[in-house]
mmCIF file of C-alpha atoms and ligand atoms in Angstrom:
data_model
loop_
_atom_site.group_PDB
_atom_site.id
_atom_site.type_symbol
_atom_site.label_atom_id
_atom_site.label_comp_id
_atom_site.label_asym_id
_atom_site.label_seq_id
_atom_site.Cartn_x
_atom_site.Cartn_y
_atom_site.Cartn_z
ATOM 1 C CA MET A 1 78.860 148.685 147.447
ATOM 2 C CA ALA A 2 76.823 151.673 149.169
ATOM 3 C CA ALA A 3 74.275 149.007 150.416
ATOM 4 C CA LYS A 4 76.947 146.564 151.553
ATOM 5 C CA LYS A 5 78.188 149.191 153.672
ATOM 6 C CA GLU A 6 74.497 150.155 155.051
ATOM 7 C CA LEU A 7 73.857 146.766 156.046
ATOM 8 C CA ALA A 8 77.221 146.339 157.841
ATOM 9 C CA ILE A 9 76.693 149.522 159.813
ATOM 10 C CA ILE A 10 73.192 148.549 160.915
ATOM 11 C CA MET A 11 74.488 145.471 161.550
ATOM 12 C CA ILE A 12 77.062 146.820 164.082
ATOM 13 C CA VAL A 13 74.331 149.115 165.372
ATOM 14 C CA PHE A 14 72.218 146.151 165.951
ATOM 15 C CA THR A 15 74.923 144.332 167.925
ATOM 16 C CA LEU A 16 75.812 147.331 170.138
ATOM 17 C CA VAL A 17 72.161 147.981 171.138
ATOM 18 C CA PHE A 18 71.947 144.503 171.974
ATOM 19 C CA MET A 19 75.082 144.113 174.299
ATOM 20 C CA LEU A 20 74.159 147.342 176.090
ATOM 21 C CA THR A 21 70.469 146.012 176.755
ATOM 22 C CA SER A 22 71.870 142.480 177.454
ATOM 23 C CA CYS A 23 74.935 144.033 180.061
ATOM 24 C CA GLY A 24 71.947 145.938 181.693
ATOM 25 C CA ALA A 25 69.946 143.277 182.425
ATOM 26 C CA ASN A 26 71.710 141.634 185.439
ATOM 27 C CA SER A 27 72.223 144.681 187.884
ATOM 28 C CA ALA A 28 70.922 147.846 185.510
ATOM 29 C CA GLN A 29 67.291 146.763 185.208
ATOM 30 C CA LYS A 30 66.300 148.335 188.579
ATOM 31 C CA GLY A 31 68.069 151.635 187.679
ATOM 32 C CA ASP A 32 72.176 152.194 187.827
ATOM 33 C CA LYS A 33 72.371 152.017 191.868
ATOM 34 C CA LEU A 34 71.529 149.241 194.065
ATOM 35 C CA LYS A 35 68.427 149.341 196.065
ATOM 36 C CA VAL A 36 69.877 148.358 199.732
ATOM 37 C CA TYR A 37 67.592 147.864 202.247
ATOM 38 C CA THR A 38 69.178 147.011 206.019
ATOM 39 C CA THR A 39 67.225 146.514 209.332
ATOM 40 C CA ILE A 40 69.541 148.061 212.242
ATOM 41 C CA TYR A 41 71.818 151.219 212.335
ATOM 42 C CA PRO A 42 74.924 149.353 212.237
ATOM 43 C CA MET A 43 74.310 147.794 209.121
ATOM 44 C CA TYR A 44 72.851 151.138 207.455
ATOM 45 C CA ASP A 45 76.189 152.784 208.200
ATOM 46 C CA PHE A 46 78.317 150.121 207.072
ATOM 47 C CA ALA A 47 76.510 149.638 203.801
ATOM 48 C CA LYS A 48 76.821 153.253 203.165
ATOM 49 C CA LYS A 49 80.433 153.153 204.004
ATOM 50 C CA ILE A 50 81.215 150.016 201.460
ATOM 51 C CA GLY A 51 78.739 151.355 198.669
ATOM 52 C CA GLY A 52 79.189 155.161 198.820
ATOM 53 C CA GLU A 53 77.527 156.478 195.726
ATOM 54 C CA LYS A 54 76.952 153.365 194.016
ATOM 55 C CA VAL A 55 74.089 152.408 196.037
ATOM 56 C CA GLU A 56 70.690 153.666 197.837
ATOM 57 C CA VAL A 57 70.598 152.641 201.419
ATOM 58 C CA LYS A 58 67.304 152.881 203.639
ATOM 59 C CA ASN A 59 66.790 151.594 206.657
ATOM 60 C CA LEU A 60 63.730 149.592 207.527
ATOM 61 C CA ILE A 61 63.481 150.841 211.306
ATOM 62 C CA PRO A 62 62.856 154.184 211.574
ATOM 63 C CA PHE A 63 65.850 156.130 213.710
ATOM 64 C CA GLY A 64 65.379 156.550 217.126
ATOM 65 C CA GLU A 65 62.897 153.732 217.852
ATOM 66 C CA ASP A 66 62.933 150.531 220.021
ATOM 67 C CA THR A 67 64.549 148.012 217.612
ATOM 68 C CA HIS A 68 63.872 144.943 219.790
ATOM 69 C CA HIS A 69 60.272 145.407 219.196
ATOM 70 C CA TYR A 70 59.588 145.903 215.940
ATOM 71 C CA GLU A 71 57.242 144.701 213.557
ATOM 72 C CA PRO A 72 57.572 145.230 209.737
ATOM 73 C CA SER A 73 54.326 147.116 208.056
ATOM 74 C CA VAL A 74 52.598 147.004 204.789
ATOM 75 C CA SER A 75 54.676 149.962 203.438
ATOM 76 C CA ASP A 76 57.984 147.996 204.329
ATOM 77 C CA ILE A 77 56.981 145.095 202.101
ATOM 78 C CA ILE A 78 55.914 147.582 199.358
ATOM 79 C CA ASP A 79 59.335 148.903 199.577
ATOM 80 C CA LEU A 80 61.477 145.793 199.598
ATOM 81 C CA ASN A 81 59.197 144.290 196.659
ATOM 82 C CA LYS A 82 61.328 147.036 194.660
ATOM 83 C CA ALA A 83 64.925 146.390 196.407
ATOM 84 C CA ASP A 84 67.887 144.149 195.334
ATOM 85 C CA ILE A 85 69.151 143.166 198.640
ATOM 86 C CA LEU A 86 68.049 143.256 202.305
ATOM 87 C CA ILE A 87 70.936 143.309 204.457
ATOM 88 C CA TYR A 88 70.315 141.898 208.140
ATOM 89 C CA ASN A 89 72.437 141.781 211.148
ATOM 90 C CA GLY A 90 71.643 138.141 212.224
ATOM 91 C CA ALA A 91 72.614 136.481 215.293
ATOM 92 C CA GLY A 92 68.886 135.833 216.056
ATOM 93 C CA TYR A 93 68.483 139.917 216.389
ATOM 94 C CA GLU A 94 65.694 140.359 213.887
ATOM 95 C CA GLY A 95 62.508 138.110 215.356
ATOM 96 C CA PHE A 96 60.868 139.395 212.609
ATOM 97 C CA LEU A 97 62.608 137.901 209.497
ATOM 98 C CA GLU A 98 60.675 134.896 208.933
ATOM 99 C CA LYS A 99 57.617 136.382 208.751
ATOM 100 C CA LEU A 100 59.150 139.135 206.428
ATOM 101 C CA LYS A 101 60.488 136.710 204.162
ATOM 102 C CA GLN A 102 57.127 134.984 203.581
ATOM 103 C CA SER A 103 55.707 138.198 203.280
ATOM 104 C CA VAL A 104 57.832 139.375 200.248
ATOM 105 C CA GLU A 105 56.844 138.813 196.876
ATOM 106 C CA ASN A 106 60.072 139.828 195.172
ATOM 107 C CA LYS A 107 61.871 136.546 194.238
ATOM 108 C CA ASP A 108 65.102 138.451 193.390
ATOM 109 C CA LEU A 109 65.459 140.113 196.584
ATOM 110 C CA VAL A 110 69.014 138.595 198.338
ATOM 111 C CA PHE A 111 68.267 138.647 201.982
ATOM 112 C CA PHE A 112 72.074 138.851 203.344
ATOM 113 C CA ASP A 113 73.222 137.604 206.935
ATOM 114 C CA ALA A 114 75.865 140.413 207.240
ATOM 115 C CA SER A 115 76.942 138.301 210.887
ATOM 116 C CA TYR A 116 78.456 135.553 208.572
ATOM 117 C CA ASN A 117 81.113 133.987 209.842
ATOM 118 C CA LEU A 118 81.366 136.314 213.184
ATOM 119 C CA ASP A 119 82.291 134.994 216.330
ATOM 120 C CA LEU A 120 79.332 134.841 218.250
ATOM 121 C CA ILE A 121 79.010 134.993 222.657
ATOM 122 C CA PHE A 122 76.458 132.032 223.208
ATOM 123 C CA GLU A 123 73.794 132.823 225.606
ATOM 124 C CA ASN A 124 72.570 129.571 226.963
ATOM 125 C CA GLU A 125 73.051 125.943 226.045
ATOM 126 C CA GLU A 126 70.092 126.212 223.767
ATOM 127 C CA GLU A 127 72.511 128.203 221.673
ATOM 128 C CA THR A 128 70.877 131.314 221.250
ATOM 129 C CA HIS A 129 73.266 134.118 220.695
ATOM 130 C CA ASP A 130 73.859 137.601 221.779
ATOM 131 C CA PRO A 131 72.691 139.573 219.002
ATOM 132 C CA HIS A 132 74.574 142.666 219.630
ATOM 133 C CA THR A 133 77.604 141.385 217.364
ATOM 134 C CA TRP A 134 78.878 144.838 216.250
ATOM 135 C CA LEU A 135 79.915 145.931 219.708
ATOM 136 C CA SER A 136 83.086 144.358 218.876
ATOM 137 C CA ILE A 137 84.943 146.286 216.718
ATOM 138 C CA LYS A 138 86.583 143.405 215.208
ATOM 139 C CA ASN A 139 82.901 141.867 214.378
ATOM 140 C CA ALA A 140 82.525 145.278 212.623
ATOM 141 C CA ILE A 141 85.266 144.654 210.585
ATOM 142 C CA LYS A 142 84.296 141.468 209.433
ATOM 143 C CA ASN A 143 80.331 143.002 208.984
ATOM 144 C CA LEU A 144 82.261 145.484 206.308
ATOM 145 C CA GLU A 145 83.885 142.794 204.772
ATOM 146 C CA ASN A 146 80.722 140.630 204.180
ATOM 147 C CA ILE A 147 79.056 143.769 202.977
ATOM 148 C CA LYS A 148 81.965 144.618 200.778
ATOM 149 C CA ASP A 149 81.856 140.696 199.311
ATOM 150 C CA ILE A 150 77.909 140.886 198.534
ATOM 151 C CA PHE A 151 78.020 144.329 197.178
ATOM 152 C CA SER A 152 80.691 142.862 194.422
ATOM 153 C CA ARG A 153 78.770 139.582 193.799
ATOM 154 C CA LEU A 154 75.525 141.706 192.853
ATOM 155 C CA ASP A 155 77.556 144.552 191.190
ATOM 156 C CA GLY A 156 80.743 143.056 189.871
ATOM 157 C CA GLY A 157 81.448 146.558 187.832
ATOM 158 C CA ASN A 158 82.082 148.010 190.974
ATOM 159 C CA ALA A 159 83.971 145.587 192.743
ATOM 160 C CA MET A 160 86.994 147.737 192.705
ATOM 161 C CA TYR A 161 85.247 150.727 194.275
ATOM 162 C CA TYR A 162 83.768 148.528 197.039
ATOM 163 C CA GLU A 163 87.241 146.853 197.893
ATOM 164 C CA ASN A 164 88.875 150.500 198.313
ATOM 165 C CA ASN A 165 86.151 151.517 200.177
ATOM 166 C CA TYR A 166 86.518 148.425 202.365
ATOM 167 C CA GLN A 167 90.435 148.686 202.837
ATOM 168 C CA LYS A 168 89.928 152.861 203.888
ATOM 169 C CA TYR A 169 87.427 151.788 206.761
ATOM 170 C CA LYS A 170 89.266 148.811 207.678
ATOM 171 C CA ALA A 171 91.831 150.574 208.499
ATOM 172 C CA GLU A 172 89.734 153.286 210.675
ATOM 173 C CA PHE A 173 87.886 150.602 212.318
ATOM 174 C CA GLU A 174 91.306 148.991 213.221
ATOM 175 C CA ASP A 175 92.671 152.490 214.574
ATOM 176 C CA LEU A 176 89.278 152.573 217.108
ATOM 177 C CA TYR A 177 90.336 149.418 217.918
ATOM 178 C CA ASN A 178 93.554 150.354 218.960
ATOM 179 C CA GLU A 179 92.390 152.878 220.588
ATOM 180 C CA TYR A 180 90.296 151.048 223.072
ATOM 181 C CA LYS A 181 92.997 148.686 223.828
ATOM 182 C CA GLU A 182 95.364 151.414 224.739
ATOM 183 C CA LYS A 183 93.046 153.530 226.640
ATOM 184 C CA PHE A 184 91.723 150.556 228.410
ATOM 185 C CA LYS A 185 95.133 149.028 229.558
ATOM 186 C CA GLY A 186 94.980 148.961 233.253
ATOM 187 C CA TYR A 187 91.162 148.714 233.643
ATOM 188 C CA LYS A 188 90.813 145.106 233.621
ATOM 189 C CA ASN A 189 87.799 143.579 235.215
ATOM 190 C CA ARG A 190 86.114 146.843 235.615
ATOM 191 C CA SER A 191 82.507 147.267 235.397
ATOM 192 C CA ILE A 192 80.207 149.058 233.824
ATOM 193 C CA ILE A 193 76.334 149.329 234.769
ATOM 194 C CA VAL A 194 74.339 149.706 231.545
ATOM 195 C CA SER A 195 70.348 150.272 230.652
ATOM 196 C CA HIS A 196 70.148 146.892 228.613
ATOM 197 C CA ASP A 197 72.350 143.513 227.942
ATOM 198 C CA ALA A 198 74.027 145.091 224.563
ATOM 199 C CA PHE A 199 77.613 145.269 225.770
ATOM 200 C CA GLY A 200 78.987 141.837 225.861
ATOM 201 C CA TYR A 201 81.038 142.123 222.745
ATOM 202 C CA LEU A 202 82.834 145.431 223.772
ATOM 203 C CA CYS A 203 83.070 143.755 227.185
ATOM 204 C CA LYS A 204 84.624 140.636 226.501
ATOM 205 C CA GLU A 205 86.677 142.277 223.571
ATOM 206 C CA PHE A 206 88.700 144.528 226.004
ATOM 207 C CA GLY A 207 88.215 142.651 229.010
ATOM 208 C CA LEU A 208 85.297 144.691 231.003
ATOM 209 C CA ASN A 209 81.988 143.969 232.613
ATOM 210 C CA GLN A 210 78.809 144.657 232.183
ATOM 211 C CA VAL A 211 75.783 144.784 234.819
ATOM 212 C CA PRO A 212 72.650 145.039 232.912
ATOM 213 C CA ILE A 213 69.510 147.126 234.062
ATOM 214 C CA ARG A 214 67.383 145.389 231.353
ATOM 215 C CA GLY A 215 67.573 141.654 229.257
ATOM 216 C CA ILE A 216 68.902 141.211 226.345
ATOM 217 C CA ASN A 217 65.804 142.228 224.466
ATOM 218 C CA ALA A 218 65.585 145.636 226.469
ATOM 219 C CA ASP A 219 62.062 144.397 227.290
ATOM 220 C CA ASP A 220 62.450 143.549 231.212
ATOM 221 C CA GLU A 221 61.975 146.352 233.693
ATOM 222 C CA PRO A 222 63.779 145.752 236.551
ATOM 223 C CA ASN A 223 61.717 144.602 240.058
ATOM 224 C CA PRO A 224 62.573 145.984 243.344
ATOM 225 C CA LEU A 225 65.084 143.092 244.233
ATOM 226 C CA LYS A 226 67.197 143.528 241.027
ATOM 227 C CA MET A 227 67.027 147.293 241.495
ATOM 228 C CA SER A 228 68.755 146.788 244.844
ATOM 229 C CA GLN A 229 71.098 144.351 243.854
ATOM 230 C CA ILE A 230 72.325 146.690 241.575
ATOM 231 C CA VAL A 231 72.655 149.504 243.715
ATOM 232 C CA GLN A 232 74.451 147.050 246.435
ATOM 233 C CA PHE A 233 76.791 146.382 243.610
ATOM 234 C CA ALA A 234 77.550 149.591 242.882
ATOM 235 C CA LEU A 235 78.182 150.879 246.154
ATOM 236 C CA ASP A 236 80.468 147.366 246.617
ATOM 237 C CA ASN A 237 82.438 148.307 243.426
ATOM 238 C CA ASN A 238 82.840 152.319 243.971
ATOM 239 C CA ILE A 239 80.944 153.145 240.762
ATOM 240 C CA ASN A 240 79.197 156.270 240.654
ATOM 241 C CA THR A 241 77.816 156.261 236.824
ATOM 242 C CA ILE A 242 74.677 154.750 235.963
ATOM 243 C CA PHE A 243 74.212 154.813 232.076
ATOM 244 C CA TYR A 244 71.386 155.090 230.107
ATOM 245 C CA GLU A 245 70.307 155.282 226.210
ATOM 246 C CA GLU A 246 68.317 157.152 224.460
ATOM 247 C CA ALA A 247 66.090 154.787 222.741
ATOM 248 C CA LEU A 248 64.947 153.389 226.384
ATOM 249 C CA ASN A 249 62.954 154.974 229.628
ATOM 250 C CA SER A 250 66.000 156.606 231.485
ATOM 251 C CA LYS A 251 63.880 156.858 234.656
ATOM 252 C CA ILE A 252 65.170 153.638 236.499
ATOM 253 C CA SER A 253 68.769 154.705 235.417
ATOM 254 C CA GLU A 254 68.163 158.097 237.142
ATOM 255 C CA THR A 255 66.367 156.420 240.148
ATOM 256 C CA ILE A 256 69.613 153.900 240.572
ATOM 257 C CA ALA A 257 71.864 156.832 240.362
ATOM 258 C CA LYS A 258 70.193 158.994 243.283
ATOM 259 C CA GLU A 259 70.243 155.774 245.232
ATOM 260 C CA ILE A 260 73.882 155.837 244.947
ATOM 261 C CA GLY A 261 74.909 159.479 244.954
ATOM 262 C CA GLY A 262 76.310 159.433 241.628
ATOM 263 C CA LYS A 263 75.140 160.046 238.023
ATOM 264 C CA THR A 264 73.608 159.292 234.882
ATOM 265 C CA ASP A 265 75.588 158.932 231.473
ATOM 266 C CA THR A 266 74.644 158.146 227.917
ATOM 267 C CA LEU A 267 76.459 154.885 226.365
ATOM 268 C CA TYR A 268 74.955 153.802 222.719
ATOM 269 C CA PRO A 269 74.612 150.276 222.061
ATOM 270 C CA LEU A 270 74.018 151.779 218.217
ATOM 271 C CA GLU A 271 70.986 149.859 217.343
ATOM 272 C CA THR A 272 69.403 152.926 216.534
ATOM 273 C CA LEU A 273 70.567 156.922 216.718
ATOM 274 C CA THR A 274 68.301 159.295 216.058
ATOM 275 C CA GLY A 275 67.187 161.138 213.125
ATOM 276 C CA GLU A 276 69.458 164.086 214.570
ATOM 277 C CA GLN A 277 72.443 162.072 215.025
ATOM 278 C CA VAL A 278 72.444 160.621 211.555
ATOM 279 C CA ASN A 279 71.461 163.857 209.663
ATOM 280 C CA SER A 280 74.631 165.576 211.599
ATOM 281 C CA GLY A 281 76.869 162.954 210.053
ATOM 282 C CA GLU A 282 77.549 160.769 213.288
ATOM 283 C CA ASP A 283 78.162 157.336 212.499
ATOM 284 C CA TYR A 284 79.484 154.342 214.198
ATOM 285 C CA LEU A 285 83.343 155.452 214.365
ATOM 286 C CA SER A 286 82.143 158.870 216.396
ATOM 287 C CA VAL A 287 79.581 157.001 218.430
ATOM 288 C CA MET A 288 81.964 154.403 219.290
ATOM 289 C CA LYS A 289 84.423 157.202 220.624
ATOM 290 C CA LYS A 290 82.135 158.903 222.455
ATOM 291 C CA ASN A 291 81.180 155.237 224.111
ATOM 292 C CA LEU A 292 85.245 155.229 224.733
ATOM 293 C CA ASP A 293 85.232 158.390 226.459
ATOM 294 C CA ALA A 294 81.894 157.833 228.756
ATOM 295 C CA ILE A 295 83.267 154.523 230.098
ATOM 296 C CA LEU A 296 86.824 156.175 230.860
ATOM 297 C CA ARG A 297 84.575 158.747 232.488
ATOM 298 C CA SER A 298 82.825 156.625 234.652
ATOM 299 C CA PHE A 299 86.349 155.070 235.865
ATOM 300 C CA ASN A 300 87.712 157.921 236.836
HETATM 301 ZN ZN1 ZN B 401 69.550 145.481 222.337
#
């Protein structure tokens, strides 16, 4: 009798151990938290908002650097070989993506396109699009939803947790959208002069117009003709603010501002924030509110 009972207990213990190890094989294999990498700041912020304490998020491109001309390093590849997922913006933003896919040996790494199902602005007939998708708040909400869906698929045990975070931030992003909508009422077709061609989505969403000093990849410094055209445009349209961004050289904005007897102000495309901004708790919501205030200041 006693022997039978012992055997039964041993069997139960074996079964439990087997269940625990087999359950863990899918998601807990690499530790309890999903190891998430992101390419640019908005994806980093959105992944943290949805993933909360259940995920570990690291951004590939160092904060404060020019994101358009980034090339992955050997240590990036080593990091990605230990990760579960790389969330990239997509819509053509990450020119280095194909090379990265070929270099990473980690067969389990999920490459996730966060711009899946977004409304894109097409730049030309070759179907290249403006990749600064997150500057539409509606698109940013869709980014959150996409990230929530992929986290839930990779880590089903925490699906409810991700869903709750999504609902919470969706509501906050909708409040931000409504604030923009309300405050821009009566400012239809107003123009902003910006440091690079990044604000197309924001302008389209709220009926504004951007005049960029540099192109969509922020690389071409304007020639004297372009500079004089921008100066003329500002004078013709009573614009007294020239926006710059911290990751790019602000000298050109300062020169134009001087020419028109105006001033410069910061407008963040959010591709990157400085490390200090991130550490001090700035995020998409707080920076987009700063952008709203800065644009409104420029109209007055
Ligand atoms: Zn850009």
